[in-house]
């Protein structure tokens, strides 16, 4: 049972009991007892009230008529108090007036914003049959005194922050039918005393920190219908007694550390509907007997260590009600069995991340209710059969499919993921007919030719178009006039040329735009700055040119978080206010980032990716970190000073301005970027000293100041001293590199001449330099290989002069 399902089920039970409680008495038939009235009023006065949060009761009326209060029809004593979702906003006191209501049978304070600990005094309300304190902010341990409530049938303490162990005294509640302690911070083992609860129908301990094995005594719970132990740290084997729980209809052991095999014969669980053991380390072969249970509807076996072929029992009595089957992330091999067609009610089939081979069997066409198919990350091959186009979601990525079978039937496909296969030839124009398509990923294939203009037929519904890493050529068509829902567009690593499509200005929902590594030749599309949701922009490695801003237009880019315009031909200076409107690089938003994890539909998730130079190495960011903020302007012809407004981008993690023509001192305001992890200013014309203030950049793991005109001492901060020597090379007057680069032998005066051969010390020095250059991650500018060392007030230069000869010169400091 998943956590959400658990609480839905519990809520239904709570509502049922609440309705039942209010039928126990007819409060209009009697008057409220004064002592009961006084106790109620004193209890409600224990909680703060004001104009925005008034008391829930009218003191001028009979207390048995108050909302949530039920009195016995003869004795007029309060037997039920249901204040669920009333904003009490305080602690439940140990001497609360509540405990004077000694005839209470039902106490429901669910969702009241209660705080503090559960008072042990609750154990004195000995007539309680229902106690619900769920969805509050309660802390501390569960009091063992609750074990005194021998009449209790329903106990719900879920969704709090309770700590400590489950008290063994809970095992004294031998009439208990519902025990819900999920979503707390409980630790320790499941007490074996829970095996005494022979009447229990539901056991929910999920989302805690419980450890150890499931106690064998759990097999005593012969009446149990629902067991949820997921999201704990339980381990070991399932007890043999687990097979005794034949009345179970709902089982969740998800997200634990179980390492055993499942029971060899599971057909005895003849009432089972929902079975979830996903995200464990269960072993063994495919559990054939599980799929003979007639009532079975949902099975989660994903993310385990199951192995061998997927085989069903050779019988016509396979689970006829099965709707969802999750087998992903295991070690299953062999073909998809033809017998899978017997699950006529199957709606979702998940087989991704296994070693399944062969082709898609024709028998799947009999699954008329199938709407979601995930066969990604296997070793399937051949042709995609036409009958699959009636599905709504199909992901077949990371296989060896090479062709399509076109269907004349109506297509219902909404999400199509075919990335990383062996498809080739021209772009498949039949895709233009998929009118309801919202997600399309054809990346990492061998498609060639042009992108057809007919794709504009889809842009009304498309949210994601991913064509990355093919061999597409020709002009990138201007087809986005009606693409108002488009959130992600990626055509990187193709051979597209021409102008940048200006109709992208209509894509008001656009969050991710990547045209990296094409041949697009145009000016900087400054008008993209008006897109309200644009988070990621990559124009890297194209032929863009000209300045980076328009003097008469607003800079915009208020939502930009990652920008890579490196390796183009941009030029000009940047005004001091250039970055002043880049607001999402100044603070992190509170809401979740959709562009980092786009939900295409309720079942298929896609993460945008891109490549950047991070820490001196070109890296692929398959999953862009949610707090990642980056600027890469490297490899252009931008000159002048670094704009002062960049110092306001407090959330910046990566800044790469290398291989440009920036001048002046390295500005001290870069020290304001306290979250920087990567800083590359290499291959420019910076002069002056490296600011000591950069010591404040305590998160920086990579810096590069090489190939500039810097002088003075290298700062002594830890982050500087742990850089490689190559990060400071070719700065003629830098010194203080001894601890970073190592000591270099003092030169012999005769080496000021031009020797025919190298001395031993010179040979040693050159080998050291060559090794540093080969190993170092920095970018080398031009064809000169060099490094500056300072030792004993000398600066050493080496430069290649042809052949294997070196000219070594010495200059006094």
Coordinates of C-alpha atoms in Angstrom, one line a residue, residues 77-667:
X77 CA -23.0 12.2 29.0
X78 CA -20.6 13.1 26.2
X79 CA -19.6 9.9 24.4
X80 CA -18.1 11.4 21.3
X81 CA -15.9 14.4 20.5
X82 CA -15.0 15.0 16.9
X83 CA -13.1 18.3 16.3
X84 CA -11.2 17.1 13.3
X85 CA -9.7 19.9 11.2
X86 CA -10.6 22.5 13.8
X87 CA -7.6 24.8 14.2
X88 CA -6.6 24.3 17.9
X89 CA -3.0 25.2 17.4
X90 CA -1.6 24.3 20.9
X91 CA -0.6 21.4 23.1
X92 CA -2.8 18.8 24.6
X93 CA -2.2 19.4 28.3
X94 CA -1.5 16.5 30.7
X95 CA -4.2 17.8 33.1
X96 CA -6.6 18.8 30.4
X97 CA -10.3 19.2 31.1
X98 CA -10.8 16.7 28.3
X99 CA -9.9 13.9 30.7
X100 CA -13.0 14.7 32.9
X101 CA -15.1 13.4 30.0
X102 CA -14.6 9.9 31.3
X103 CA -17.4 8.4 29.2
X104 CA -15.8 9.3 25.9
X105 CA -15.9 6.4 23.4
X106 CA -14.7 8.3 20.4
X107 CA -12.0 11.1 20.3
X108 CA -11.1 12.5 16.9
X109 CA -8.6 15.4 16.9
X110 CA -7.3 14.7 13.4
X111 CA -5.7 17.7 11.6
X112 CA -6.1 20.2 14.5
X113 CA -2.5 21.5 14.5
X114 CA -1.9 20.0 17.9
X115 CA 1.7 20.3 19.1
X116 CA 3.9 18.9 21.9
X117 CA 3.7 15.4 23.3
X118 CA 0.9 13.0 23.6
X119 CA -0.1 13.2 27.3
X120 CA 0.1 9.9 29.2
X121 CA -3.3 10.8 30.7
X122 CA -5.0 9.7 27.6
X123 CA -4.6 6.2 28.9
X124 CA -7.2 7.0 31.6
X125 CA -10.0 7.4 29.1
X126 CA -10.6 3.6 29.4
X127 CA -13.9 3.6 27.5
X128 CA -12.3 4.9 24.2
X129 CA -13.0 2.7 21.2
X130 CA -11.6 5.2 18.7
X131 CA -8.6 7.6 19.1
X132 CA -7.5 9.7 16.1
X133 CA -4.7 12.2 16.6
X134 CA -3.3 11.9 13.0
X135 CA -2.0 14.8 10.8
X136 CA -0.9 17.1 13.7
X137 CA 2.6 18.2 14.8
X138 CA 2.9 15.9 17.8
X139 CA 6.4 15.0 19.0
X140 CA 8.0 12.7 21.5
X141 CA 7.3 9.1 22.2
X142 CA 4.1 7.2 22.1
X143 CA 3.1 6.8 25.7
X144 CA 2.9 3.2 26.9
X145 CA -0.2 4.1 28.8
X146 CA -2.2 3.8 25.6
X147 CA -1.9 0.1 26.2
X148 CA -4.5 0.6 28.9
X149 CA -7.2 1.4 26.4
X150 CA -8.4 -2.2 26.2
X151 CA -11.6 -1.3 24.3
X152 CA -9.8 0.5 21.6
X153 CA -10.7 -0.6 18.1
X154 CA -9.2 2.2 16.0
X155 CA -5.9 4.0 16.7
X156 CA -4.5 6.5 14.3
X157 CA -1.4 8.5 15.2
X158 CA -0.1 8.8 11.6
X159 CA 1.5 11.9 10.0
X160 CA 3.1 13.4 13.1
X161 CA 6.7 13.6 14.2
X162 CA 6.6 10.9 16.9
X163 CA 9.9 9.4 17.9
X164 CA 11.2 6.5 19.9
X165 CA 10.1 2.9 19.6
X166 CA 6.6 1.4 19.2
X167 CA 5.7 0.5 22.8
X168 CA 5.2 -3.2 23.4
X169 CA 2.1 -2.3 25.4
X170 CA 0.2 -1.7 22.1
X171 CA 0.0 -5.5 21.9
X172 CA -2.4 -5.3 24.9
X173 CA -5.1 -3.8 22.7
X174 CA -6.6 -7.1 21.8
X175 CA -9.8 -5.6 20.3
X176 CA -7.9 -3.3 18.0
X177 CA -8.9 -3.5 14.3
X178 CA -7.0 -0.5 12.8
X179 CA -3.4 0.5 13.9
X180 CA -2.0 3.4 11.9
X181 CA 1.3 4.8 12.9
X182 CA 2.6 5.7 9.4
X183 CA 4.6 8.9 8.5
X184 CA 6.4 9.5 11.8
X185 CA 10.0 9.2 13.0
X186 CA 9.6 5.9 14.8
X187 CA 12.7 3.8 15.2
X188 CA 13.6 0.4 16.6
X189 CA 12.1 -3.0 15.6
X190 CA 8.5 -4.0 15.1
X191 CA 7.5 -5.4 18.5
X192 CA 6.6 -9.0 18.5
X193 CA 3.7 -8.2 20.8
X194 CA 1.8 -6.9 17.7
X195 CA 1.2 -10.6 17.0
X196 CA -1.4 -10.5 19.9
X197 CA -3.7 -8.2 17.9
X198 CA -5.7 -11.1 16.6
X199 CA -8.6 -8.9 15.5
X200 CA -6.5 -6.5 13.4
X201 CA -7.7 -5.6 9.9
X202 CA -5.2 -2.9 9.0
X203 CA -1.6 -2.4 10.0
X204 CA 0.1 0.7 8.7
X205 CA 3.7 1.4 9.9
X206 CA 5.0 2.9 6.6
X207 CA 7.4 5.9 6.3
X208 CA 9.3 5.6 9.6
X209 CA 12.8 4.4 10.4
X210 CA 11.9 0.9 11.6
X211 CA 14.7 -1.7 11.4
X212 CA 15.2 -5.4 11.7
X213 CA 13.1 -8.3 10.4
X214 CA 9.4 -8.7 10.4
X215 CA 8.6 -10.7 13.6
X216 CA 7.4 -14.2 13.0
X217 CA 4.4 -13.4 15.3
X218 CA 2.9 -11.3 12.5
X219 CA 1.6 -14.6 11.1
X220 CA -0.9 -14.7 14.0
X221 CA -2.9 -11.8 12.5
X222 CA -5.2 -14.1 10.7
X223 CA -7.8 -11.4 10.0
X224 CA -5.4 -8.9 8.5
X225 CA -6.6 -7.3 5.2
X226 CA -4.1 -4.5 4.7
X227 CA -0.4 -4.4 5.7
X228 CA 1.8 -1.4 4.9
X229 CA 5.4 -1.5 6.1
X230 CA 6.9 0.4 3.2
X231 CA 9.6 3.2 3.4
X232 CA 11.4 1.8 6.4
X233 CA 14.8 0.1 6.8
X234 CA 13.4 -3.4 7.4
X235 CA 15.7 -6.2 6.2
X236 CA 16.3 -9.9 6.1
X237 CA 13.8 -12.6 5.2
X238 CA 10.1 -12.6 5.1
X239 CA 9.0 -14.9 8.0
X240 CA 7.6 -18.3 6.9
X241 CA 4.5 -17.3 8.9
X242 CA 3.8 -14.6 6.3
X243 CA 2.0 -17.3 4.3
X244 CA -0.6 -17.5 7.1
X245 CA -2.0 -14.1 6.2
X246 CA -4.4 -15.5 3.6
X247 CA -7.0 -12.8 4.0
X248 CA -4.7 -10.0 2.9
X249 CA -5.9 -7.9 0.0
X250 CA -3.4 -5.1 0.2
X251 CA 0.4 -5.6 0.9
X252 CA 3.1 -2.9 0.7
X253 CA 6.8 -3.6 1.6
X254 CA 8.1 -1.0 -0.7
X255 CA 11.5 0.8 -0.2
X256 CA 13.1 -1.5 2.4
X257 CA 16.2 -3.7 2.4
X258 CA 14.6 -7.1 2.1
X259 CA 17.0 -9.6 0.5
X260 CA 15.0 -12.9 0.6
X261 CA 12.9 -14.7 -2.0
X262 CA 9.2 -14.5 -2.1
X263 CA 7.1 -17.5 -0.9
X264 CA 7.4 -20.3 -3.5
X265 CA 3.6 -20.7 -3.6
X266 CA 1.6 -17.5 -3.3
X267 CA -1.7 -18.8 -4.7
X268 CA -2.9 -19.1 -1.1
X269 CA -3.4 -15.3 -0.9
X270 CA -6.7 -15.8 -2.7
X271 CA -8.0 -12.3 -1.7
X272 CA -4.9 -10.3 -2.8
X273 CA -5.6 -7.3 -4.9
X274 CA -2.6 -5.0 -4.5
X275 CA 1.0 -6.4 -4.0
X276 CA 3.9 -4.0 -3.8
X277 CA 7.5 -5.1 -2.9
X278 CA 9.2 -2.5 -5.2
X279 CA 12.6 -0.9 -4.3
X280 CA 14.0 -3.8 -2.3
X281 CA 16.6 -6.5 -3.1
X282 CA 14.3 -9.5 -3.4
X283 CA 15.9 -12.4 -5.2
X284 CA 14.9 -15.4 -7.2
X285 CA 13.0 -16.2 -10.4
X286 CA 9.8 -14.7 -11.7
X287 CA 7.0 -15.5 -9.1
X288 CA 4.6 -17.5 -11.4
X289 CA 2.2 -18.4 -8.6
X290 CA 1.4 -14.8 -7.8
X291 CA -0.3 -14.4 -11.2
X292 CA -2.8 -17.2 -10.6
X293 CA -4.6 -15.2 -7.9
X294 CA -8.0 -14.3 -9.4
X295 CA -8.5 -11.1 -7.4
X296 CA -5.0 -9.6 -8.3
X297 CA -5.2 -6.1 -9.8
X298 CA -1.8 -4.3 -9.2
X299 CA 1.7 -5.7 -8.9
X300 CA 4.9 -3.8 -8.2
X301 CA 8.1 -5.9 -8.4
X302 CA 10.4 -3.2 -9.8
X303 CA 13.8 -2.3 -8.5
X304 CA 14.8 -5.7 -7.1
X305 CA 17.2 -8.5 -8.1
X306 CA 14.7 -10.9 -9.7
X307 CA 16.3 -12.7 -12.6
X308 CA 15.6 -15.2 -15.4
X309 CA 12.9 -15.3 -18.0
X310 CA 9.4 -13.8 -17.5
X311 CA 7.2 -16.9 -17.5
X312 CA 3.6 -17.3 -16.6
X313 CA 1.9 -20.5 -15.6
X314 CA 0.6 -22.4 -18.6
X315 CA -3.1 -22.0 -17.8
X316 CA -6.0 -20.0 -18.8
X317 CA -6.7 -18.9 -15.2
X318 CA -4.1 -16.1 -15.1
X319 CA -5.3 -13.1 -13.0
X320 CA -8.1 -11.8 -15.1
X321 CA -8.4 -8.5 -13.2
X322 CA -4.7 -7.4 -13.4
X323 CA -4.5 -3.8 -14.4
X324 CA -0.9 -2.6 -13.6
X325 CA 2.3 -4.7 -13.9
X326 CA 5.6 -3.1 -12.8
X327 CA 8.7 -5.3 -13.5
X328 CA 11.2 -2.6 -14.3
X329 CA 14.8 -2.4 -13.0
X330 CA 15.4 -6.1 -12.5
X331 CA 17.6 -8.7 -14.2
X332 CA 14.8 -10.4 -16.3
X333 CA 16.0 -11.8 -19.6
X334 CA 14.6 -13.7 -22.5
X335 CA 11.7 -12.5 -24.8
X336 CA 8.4 -11.0 -23.8
X337 CA 6.1 -14.0 -23.4
X338 CA 3.2 -14.4 -25.8
X339 CA 1.1 -15.4 -22.8
X340 CA 1.1 -11.9 -21.5
X341 CA -1.9 -11.4 -23.8
X342 CA -4.0 -13.4 -21.3
X343 CA -4.2 -10.3 -19.0
X344 CA -7.1 -8.8 -20.9
X345 CA -7.6 -6.1 -18.4
X346 CA -4.0 -4.9 -18.4
X347 CA -3.7 -1.1 -18.7
X348 CA 0.0 -0.5 -17.8
X349 CA 3.0 -2.7 -18.5
X350 CA 6.5 -1.6 -17.3
X351 CA 9.4 -3.7 -18.3
X352 CA 12.2 -1.1 -18.6
X353 CA 15.8 -1.6 -17.4
X354 CA 16.0 -5.3 -17.9
X355 CA 17.7 -7.6 -20.4
X356 CA 14.7 -8.5 -22.4
X357 CA 15.5 -9.5 -26.0
X358 CA 13.7 -10.2 -29.3
X359 CA 10.8 -8.4 -30.8
X360 CA 7.5 -7.0 -29.5
X361 CA 5.1 -10.0 -29.7
X362 CA 2.0 -9.7 -31.8
X363 CA -0.1 -11.1 -29.0
X364 CA 0.1 -7.7 -27.2
X365 CA -2.5 -6.5 -29.8
X366 CA -5.1 -8.5 -27.8
X367 CA -4.6 -6.2 -24.8
X368 CA -7.3 -3.9 -25.8
X369 CA -7.2 -1.9 -22.5
X370 CA -3.5 -1.3 -22.7
X371 CA -2.7 2.5 -22.7
X372 CA 0.9 2.7 -21.2
X373 CA 3.9 0.6 -22.4
X374 CA 7.4 1.1 -21.2
X375 CA 10.0 -1.3 -22.7
X376 CA 12.9 1.1 -22.5
X377 CA 16.5 0.1 -21.7
X378 CA 16.4 -3.4 -22.9
X379 CA 17.8 -5.3 -26.0
X380 CA 14.7 -5.4 -28.1
X381 CA 15.0 -5.0 -31.9
X382 CA 13.2 -5.1 -35.2
X383 CA 10.1 -3.2 -36.2
X384 CA 7.6 -1.3 -33.9
X385 CA 4.2 -2.9 -34.7
X386 CA 1.5 -0.6 -35.9
X387 CA -1.1 -1.7 -33.4
X388 CA 0.9 0.2 -30.7
X389 CA -0.2 3.6 -32.1
X390 CA -3.5 3.2 -30.3
X391 CA -1.7 3.5 -27.0
X392 CA -1.6 6.9 -25.2
X393 CA 2.0 6.6 -23.8
X394 CA 4.8 4.5 -25.4
X395 CA 8.4 4.7 -24.3
X396 CA 10.8 2.4 -26.2
X397 CA 14.1 4.2 -25.7
X398 CA 17.5 2.6 -25.4
X399 CA 16.8 -0.5 -27.5
X400 CA 17.8 -1.5 -31.1
X401 CA 14.6 -0.8 -32.9
X402 CA 15.2 0.2 -36.5
X403 CA 11.9 0.7 -38.3
X404 CA 8.2 1.5 -37.9
X405 CA 5.0 -0.2 -39.0
X406 CA 2.5 2.4 -40.0
X407 CA -1.1 1.8 -38.9
X408 CA -4.2 2.9 -40.7
X409 CA -6.1 2.9 -37.4
X410 CA -6.8 6.0 -35.4
X411 CA -3.8 7.1 -33.4
X412 CA -4.3 8.1 -29.7
X413 CA -0.6 8.5 -28.9
X414 CA 0.1 11.4 -26.5
X415 CA 3.7 10.6 -25.4
X416 CA 6.2 9.0 -27.8
X417 CA 9.8 8.3 -26.6
X418 CA 12.0 6.5 -29.2
X419 CA 15.3 8.0 -28.2
X420 CA 18.6 6.0 -28.4
X421 CA 17.6 3.4 -31.0
X422 CA 18.8 2.6 -34.5
X423 CA 16.2 4.5 -36.5
X424 CA 17.6 6.1 -39.7
X425 CA 16.5 7.8 -42.9
X426 CA 14.5 10.9 -43.3
X427 CA 12.5 12.4 -40.5
X428 CA 9.3 10.3 -40.3
X429 CA 6.6 12.6 -41.7
X430 CA 3.8 10.4 -40.5
X431 CA 4.5 11.8 -37.0
X432 CA 2.9 15.0 -38.3
X433 CA -0.5 13.2 -38.2
X434 CA -0.4 12.4 -34.5
X435 CA -2.7 15.2 -33.6
X436 CA -2.9 14.6 -29.9
X437 CA 0.9 14.3 -29.4
X438 CA 2.2 16.2 -26.4
X439 CA 5.7 14.6 -25.9
X440 CA 8.1 13.6 -28.7
X441 CA 11.6 12.3 -28.2
X442 CA 13.5 11.1 -31.2
X443 CA 17.0 11.9 -29.9
X444 CA 20.1 9.9 -30.3
X445 CA 19.2 8.1 -33.5
X446 CA 20.4 8.3 -37.1
X447 CA 17.6 10.5 -38.7
X448 CA 18.8 12.7 -41.5
X449 CA 17.4 15.2 -43.9
X450 CA 15.4 18.3 -42.9
X451 CA 12.8 18.8 -40.2
X452 CA 9.5 18.9 -42.1
X453 CA 7.4 22.1 -41.8
X454 CA 4.3 19.9 -41.3
X455 CA 5.4 19.6 -37.6
X456 CA 3.5 22.9 -37.2
X457 CA 0.4 20.7 -37.2
X458 CA 1.4 19.4 -33.8
X459 CA 2.5 22.6 -32.1
X460 CA -0.9 23.3 -30.7
X461 CA -0.6 20.3 -28.4
X462 CA 3.2 19.7 -28.1
X463 CA 4.8 20.4 -24.7
X464 CA 8.2 18.8 -25.4
X465 CA 10.1 18.2 -28.7
X466 CA 13.5 16.5 -28.3
X467 CA 15.4 15.8 -31.6
X468 CA 18.9 16.0 -30.1
X469 CA 21.9 14.2 -31.6
X470 CA 20.8 13.0 -35.0
X471 CA 22.1 14.1 -38.5
X472 CA 19.2 16.5 -39.3
X473 CA 20.2 19.3 -41.7
X474 CA 18.8 22.2 -43.6
X475 CA 17.1 25.2 -42.1
X476 CA 15.4 25.0 -38.7
X477 CA 11.8 25.7 -39.7
X478 CA 9.9 28.6 -38.3
X479 CA 6.9 26.6 -37.1
X480 CA 6.1 27.8 -33.6
X481 CA 3.5 30.5 -34.2
X482 CA 0.8 28.4 -32.3
X483 CA 3.2 26.5 -29.9
X484 CA 1.9 28.2 -26.8
X485 CA 2.2 25.0 -24.7
X486 CA 5.7 24.1 -25.7
X487 CA 8.0 23.9 -22.6
X488 CA 11.0 22.1 -23.9
X489 CA 12.7 22.3 -27.4
X490 CA 16.0 20.5 -28.0
X491 CA 17.6 20.2 -31.5
X492 CA 21.2 20.2 -30.3
X493 CA 24.0 18.2 -32.0
X494 CA 22.6 18.1 -35.5
X495 CA 23.6 20.0 -38.7
X496 CA 20.9 22.6 -38.8
X497 CA 21.6 26.0 -40.3
X498 CA 20.1 29.3 -41.3
X499 CA 18.4 31.8 -39.0
X500 CA 17.1 31.3 -35.5
X501 CA 13.3 30.8 -35.7
X502 CA 11.7 34.0 -34.5
X503 CA 8.3 32.4 -34.0
X504 CA 9.7 31.0 -30.7
X505 CA 8.7 34.4 -29.3
X506 CA 5.1 32.9 -29.1
X507 CA 6.2 30.0 -26.8
X508 CA 5.2 31.7 -23.6
X509 CA 5.5 28.4 -21.7
X510 CA 9.0 27.7 -22.9
X511 CA 11.4 26.7 -20.1
X512 CA 14.2 24.8 -21.8
X513 CA 15.7 25.7 -25.2
X514 CA 18.8 24.0 -26.6
X515 CA 20.2 24.4 -30.1
X516 CA 23.8 23.6 -29.2
X517 CA 26.3 22.3 -31.9
X518 CA 24.6 23.3 -35.1
X519 CA 25.5 25.8 -37.8
X520 CA 22.9 28.4 -37.0
X521 CA 24.1 31.9 -38.1
X522 CA 22.2 34.8 -36.6
X523 CA 22.5 37.7 -34.1
X524 CA 21.8 37.1 -30.4
X525 CA 18.1 36.5 -30.0
X526 CA 17.7 39.2 -27.3
X527 CA 13.9 39.0 -27.8
X528 CA 13.9 35.6 -25.9
X529 CA 14.3 37.7 -22.8
X530 CA 10.6 38.4 -22.8
X531 CA 9.6 34.8 -22.4
X532 CA 8.3 34.6 -18.8
X533 CA 9.3 31.0 -18.0
X534 CA 12.6 30.5 -19.9
X535 CA 15.0 28.8 -17.4
X536 CA 17.6 27.2 -19.6
X537 CA 19.1 28.6 -22.9
X538 CA 22.0 27.0 -24.8
X539 CA 23.2 28.5 -28.1
X540 CA 26.6 26.9 -27.7
X541 CA 28.9 26.0 -30.7
X542 CA 27.0 27.7 -33.5
X543 CA 27.8 30.7 -35.6
X544 CA 26.0 33.4 -33.7
X545 CA 27.6 36.8 -33.9
X546 CA 27.4 40.4 -32.9
X547 CA 26.7 42.0 -29.5
X548 CA 24.8 40.4 -26.7
X549 CA 22.3 43.1 -26.1
X550 CA 20.1 45.6 -28.0
X551 CA 20.5 49.2 -26.8
X552 CA 16.8 50.0 -27.3
X553 CA 15.3 46.8 -25.9
X554 CA 14.8 45.5 -22.3
X555 CA 17.3 42.9 -21.2
X556 CA 14.6 40.7 -19.7
X557 CA 15.6 37.0 -18.9
X558 CA 14.0 37.4 -15.4
X559 CA 13.5 33.6 -15.1
X560 CA 16.9 32.5 -16.6
X561 CA 18.9 30.0 -14.5
X562 CA 21.3 28.4 -16.9
X563 CA 22.8 30.1 -20.1
X564 CA 25.5 28.7 -22.4
X565 CA 26.4 30.8 -25.4
X566 CA 30.0 29.6 -25.6
X567 CA 32.0 29.0 -28.8
X568 CA 30.3 31.4 -31.0
X569 CA 31.4 34.8 -32.5
X570 CA 29.7 37.2 -30.1
X571 CA 31.6 40.5 -29.5
X572 CA 31.3 43.9 -28.0
X573 CA 31.2 45.0 -24.4
X574 CA 28.6 44.3 -21.7
X575 CA 27.1 47.3 -19.9
X576 CA 27.5 47.4 -16.1
X577 CA 23.7 46.7 -15.7
X578 CA 23.7 43.8 -18.1
X579 CA 22.7 41.1 -15.5
X580 CA 20.5 43.3 -13.4
X581 CA 17.2 41.7 -14.5
X582 CA 18.3 38.1 -14.1
X583 CA 16.3 37.7 -11.0
X584 CA 16.2 33.9 -10.7
X585 CA 20.0 33.9 -10.3
X586 CA 19.7 36.1 -7.3
X587 CA 17.3 34.0 -5.2
X588 CA 16.0 30.4 -5.3
X589 CA 12.2 30.2 -5.9
X590 CA 10.0 28.4 -3.3
X591 CA 8.1 26.3 -5.8
X592 CA 9.4 23.1 -7.4
X593 CA 11.2 23.3 -10.7
X594 CA 9.2 21.9 -13.6
X595 CA 12.0 22.3 -16.1
X596 CA 14.2 20.1 -14.0
X597 CA 11.6 17.2 -13.8
X598 CA 8.8 17.8 -16.3
X599 CA 5.7 15.8 -15.8
X600 CA 4.5 15.0 -19.4
X601 CA 1.5 13.1 -18.2
X602 CA 0.6 11.3 -15.0
X603 CA 2.9 8.4 -15.9
X604 CA 5.9 9.6 -17.9
X605 CA 8.7 11.8 -16.5
X606 CA 11.4 13.5 -18.5
X607 CA 14.5 15.4 -17.4
X608 CA 16.1 18.0 -19.6
X609 CA 19.8 17.7 -20.2
X610 CA 22.6 19.7 -21.7
X611 CA 26.4 19.9 -21.9
X612 CA 28.7 22.5 -20.4
X613 CA 32.3 22.9 -19.4
X614 CA 32.2 22.3 -15.6
X615 CA 35.4 22.2 -13.6
X616 CA 37.4 22.5 -16.7
X617 CA 36.0 19.4 -18.3
X618 CA 33.2 19.2 -20.9
X619 CA 30.4 17.4 -19.1
X620 CA 26.9 16.2 -20.0
X621 CA 24.3 17.3 -17.4
X622 CA 21.7 14.5 -17.9
X623 CA 19.9 15.7 -14.8
X624 CA 20.3 19.4 -14.1
X625 CA 20.4 20.0 -10.4
X626 CA 17.4 22.0 -9.2
X627 CA 19.5 24.7 -7.6
X628 CA 22.0 24.9 -10.5
X629 CA 22.7 28.4 -11.8
X630 CA 25.3 28.8 -14.5
X631 CA 26.7 31.3 -17.0
X632 CA 29.1 30.2 -19.8
X633 CA 30.2 33.0 -22.2
X634 CA 33.5 31.4 -23.1
X635 CA 35.0 31.1 -26.5
X636 CA 33.7 34.4 -28.0
X637 CA 35.2 37.9 -28.6
X638 CA 33.6 39.8 -25.8
X639 CA 35.9 42.6 -24.4
X640 CA 35.9 45.3 -21.8
X641 CA 35.3 44.8 -18.1
X642 CA 33.1 42.3 -16.3
X643 CA 29.8 44.0 -15.6
X644 CA 29.3 45.0 -12.0
X645 CA 25.8 43.7 -11.9
X646 CA 27.1 40.1 -12.0
X647 CA 27.9 40.5 -8.4
X648 CA 24.2 40.4 -7.5
X649 CA 23.7 36.8 -8.9
X650 CA 24.1 35.3 -5.4
X651 CA 22.9 31.8 -6.5
X652 CA 25.4 31.4 -9.3
X653 CA 27.2 28.0 -9.2
X654 CA 29.2 28.2 -12.4
X655 CA 30.8 31.2 -14.1
X656 CA 32.9 30.7 -17.3
X657 CA 34.2 33.8 -19.1
X658 CA 37.3 32.2 -20.5
X659 CA 38.7 32.7 -24.0
X660 CA 37.5 36.2 -24.5
X661 CA 39.2 39.6 -24.3
X662 CA 38.1 40.9 -20.9
X663 CA 40.5 43.5 -19.4
X664 CA 41.2 45.3 -16.2
X665 CA 41.5 43.9 -12.7
X666 CA 39.6 40.8 -11.7
X667 CA 36.8 42.5 -9.8

